[in-house]
Amino acid sequence: MTLPVVLVAGLHADARRATVDALLRAVPRGVALHHDLTSAPAGTVRRTLRDAGGVLDSATAPLVNDCACCALREDLLPELERLADSGELCALAVVELWDSVEPLSVAQLLRTRGDERLTLVGVVTAVDPALVHPCLANGDDLAGAGLAAARDDQRTVGDTFARQLEYAPLLALVEGEAAPDATDRALLSQLHPLARLTSPGHPAFLPEATAGFDASAAAARVHPTTALLPQEAEEAGVTTFVWRADRPFHPDRLYAALPELACGALRSRGRFWLANRRETLLSWQAAGGALCVEALGPWLAALPRAAWPDVPTARRAAALVDWHPTLGDRSQHLVFTSPGLDVGALRARLESCLLTDAELAAHTADPARWTHHDSDFDRLLEPIR
């Protein structure tokens, strides 16, 4: 017999708590496990176990490697396994994640280090719809907001919230003090078009929250190399603009445009390539004006054919969808979502950063020559080798 586990994530603590409470009311012998990382500066993490009637147990766990998230990982699995060993005393374990903990990392932990006693059956992100816009627009560091999960946590409020939203297949909508409007719901729908949006009080909530979960497929869906990025949409003043191009960016012109592009939309993401980094797939993640650019290894076209069988199937499938006869999977694919989005200005700014016809001709004739082009991007990415 295995113990079904549901993860409930989200920056909105009241919405998260209401969602957990709904699950506990719906499942007799259901319990909720929560690790509060607020006390991490004092060297401990507080663990609470409760059911629909109240707190069953409370204890502290020491920090591991001076990292609250490490302590959570080391303490969570043993506690879940202990609940699983209790047999019929526990019918469902709800893991209520602390504010800034992302469900992807915990789902991966359960997949790689869990055993046959535990089955992850659902991941839910609890959301107060009226707070979606202000949270996404918040470019402050988590540390400044008192939400950092480790000393070296460099995430921002906006990008953490965006990843929490975009990973979970089910968004539990819990209204707070401010009433949401059509813009709030349209924003959620466009950020994660595949998600089911429902209230924890809806009769279908429990079956949807426990319908089953494939952690590998979910990770592939949001990873920049394989992400199922949203399509263009327009609703209630919210626009999703998809921009694609084959030719590479000029590194200097793109670098100069980064502040404008990062602030051009509430949320943007995708993959791109630079003229002086022909072999490297670059990811783009921005929220609240804070931009993260990372090098994620080679494009599939940069690998020898003999190495392709070693590439994950999802990666090969994503590359072959829009395969170019000359460039392979090298392309610009960026998606911008925001209320009041100025699509015309955004498109013009992006296109101004591409290689001109003359530059493209020179690049096509001798792409290796561009690898010696120094750029301010070198401050964001690993040095060219």
Short mmCIF file of N, CA and C in Angstrom, two decimals, residues 35 37 45 61-62 64-65 67-81 97 101-102 104-110 112-113 149-150:
data_model
loop_
_atom_site.label_atom_id
_atom_site.label_comp_id
_atom_site.label_asym_id
_atom_site.label_seq_id
_atom_site.Cartn_x
_atom_site.Cartn_y
_atom_site.Cartn_z
N HIS A 35 6.74 22.68 6.66
CA HIS A 35 8.02 23.13 7.20
C HIS A 35 8.09 24.65 7.07
N LEU A 37 10.08 27.89 7.24
CA LEU A 37 11.49 28.27 7.15
C LEU A 37 11.78 29.64 7.75
N VAL A 45 14.43 24.82 11.53
CA VAL A 45 13.23 24.82 10.70
C VAL A 45 12.12 24.17 11.52
N ALA A 61 13.71 21.08 13.29
CA ALA A 61 14.77 20.33 12.64
C ALA A 61 15.93 21.29 12.42
N PRO A 62 17.17 20.82 12.60
CA PRO A 62 18.32 21.72 12.41
C PRO A 62 18.57 22.03 10.95
N VAL A 64 20.65 22.26 7.56
CA VAL A 64 21.64 21.38 6.93
C VAL A 64 22.43 22.22 5.94
N ASN A 65 23.74 22.24 6.07
CA ASN A 65 24.61 23.03 5.18
C ASN A 65 24.23 24.51 5.17
N CYS A 67 21.41 25.78 5.06
CA CYS A 67 20.40 25.98 4.01
C CYS A 67 19.07 25.44 4.48
N ALA A 68 18.06 26.32 4.53
CA ALA A 68 16.74 25.90 4.98
C ALA A 68 16.12 24.87 4.05
N CYS A 69 16.32 25.05 2.75
CA CYS A 69 15.76 24.10 1.79
C CYS A 69 16.42 22.73 1.93
N CYS A 70 17.72 22.71 2.25
CA CYS A 70 18.40 21.44 2.47
C CYS A 70 17.81 20.73 3.68
N ALA A 71 17.51 21.50 4.74
CA ALA A 71 16.89 20.92 5.92
C ALA A 71 15.52 20.35 5.59
N LEU A 72 14.77 21.06 4.75
CA LEU A 72 13.46 20.57 4.33
C LEU A 72 13.61 19.24 3.61
N ARG A 73 14.56 19.17 2.67
CA ARG A 73 14.74 17.94 1.90
C ARG A 73 15.12 16.77 2.79
N GLU A 74 16.00 17.03 3.77
CA GLU A 74 16.48 15.94 4.62
C GLU A 74 15.42 15.49 5.62
N ASP A 75 14.50 16.37 5.97
CA ASP A 75 13.49 16.04 6.98
C ASP A 75 12.18 15.56 6.37
N LEU A 76 11.88 16.01 5.15
CA LEU A 76 10.58 15.74 4.55
C LEU A 76 10.36 14.26 4.25
N LEU A 77 11.30 13.64 3.55
CA LEU A 77 11.11 12.24 3.17
C LEU A 77 10.96 11.31 4.37
N PRO A 78 11.82 11.41 5.40
CA PRO A 78 11.61 10.54 6.56
C PRO A 78 10.24 10.72 7.21
N GLU A 79 9.75 11.95 7.27
CA GLU A 79 8.44 12.18 7.86
C GLU A 79 7.33 11.56 7.01
N LEU A 80 7.43 11.72 5.70
CA LEU A 80 6.43 11.11 4.82
C LEU A 80 6.48 9.58 4.90
N GLU A 81 7.67 9.02 4.98
CA GLU A 81 7.80 7.57 5.08
C GLU A 81 7.23 7.07 6.41
N LEU A 97 3.97 23.55 1.12
CA LEU A 97 5.30 24.13 0.96
C LEU A 97 5.33 25.56 1.49
N VAL A 101 9.25 28.21 -1.61
CA VAL A 101 9.71 26.89 -2.08
C VAL A 101 8.97 26.56 -3.37
N GLU A 102 9.72 26.16 -4.39
CA GLU A 102 9.11 25.84 -5.68
C GLU A 102 8.76 24.36 -5.75
N LEU A 104 8.62 22.27 -8.15
CA LEU A 104 9.43 21.43 -9.03
C LEU A 104 10.52 20.72 -8.24
N SER A 105 11.22 21.43 -7.37
CA SER A 105 12.34 20.82 -6.65
C SER A 105 11.86 19.72 -5.72
N VAL A 106 10.71 19.90 -5.08
CA VAL A 106 10.20 18.89 -4.16
C VAL A 106 9.64 17.70 -4.93
N ALA A 107 8.98 17.96 -6.06
CA ALA A 107 8.48 16.86 -6.88
C ALA A 107 9.64 16.01 -7.40
N GLN A 108 10.72 16.66 -7.81
CA GLN A 108 11.90 15.92 -8.27
C GLN A 108 12.52 15.11 -7.13
N LEU A 109 12.51 15.66 -5.93
CA LEU A 109 13.02 14.94 -4.77
C LEU A 109 12.23 13.66 -4.54
N LEU A 110 10.90 13.76 -4.58
CA LEU A 110 10.06 12.59 -4.38
C LEU A 110 10.26 11.56 -5.49
N THR A 112 13.07 11.09 -7.33
CA THR A 112 14.40 10.48 -7.37
C THR A 112 14.79 9.78 -6.06
N ARG A 113 14.25 10.26 -4.93
CA ARG A 113 14.68 9.70 -3.65
C ARG A 113 13.56 9.03 -2.87
N ALA A 149 15.35 31.21 0.90
CA ALA A 149 15.42 29.86 1.45
C ALA A 149 16.85 29.43 1.75
N ALA A 150 17.82 30.27 1.41
CA ALA A 150 19.23 29.99 1.68
C ALA A 150 19.99 31.32 1.63
#
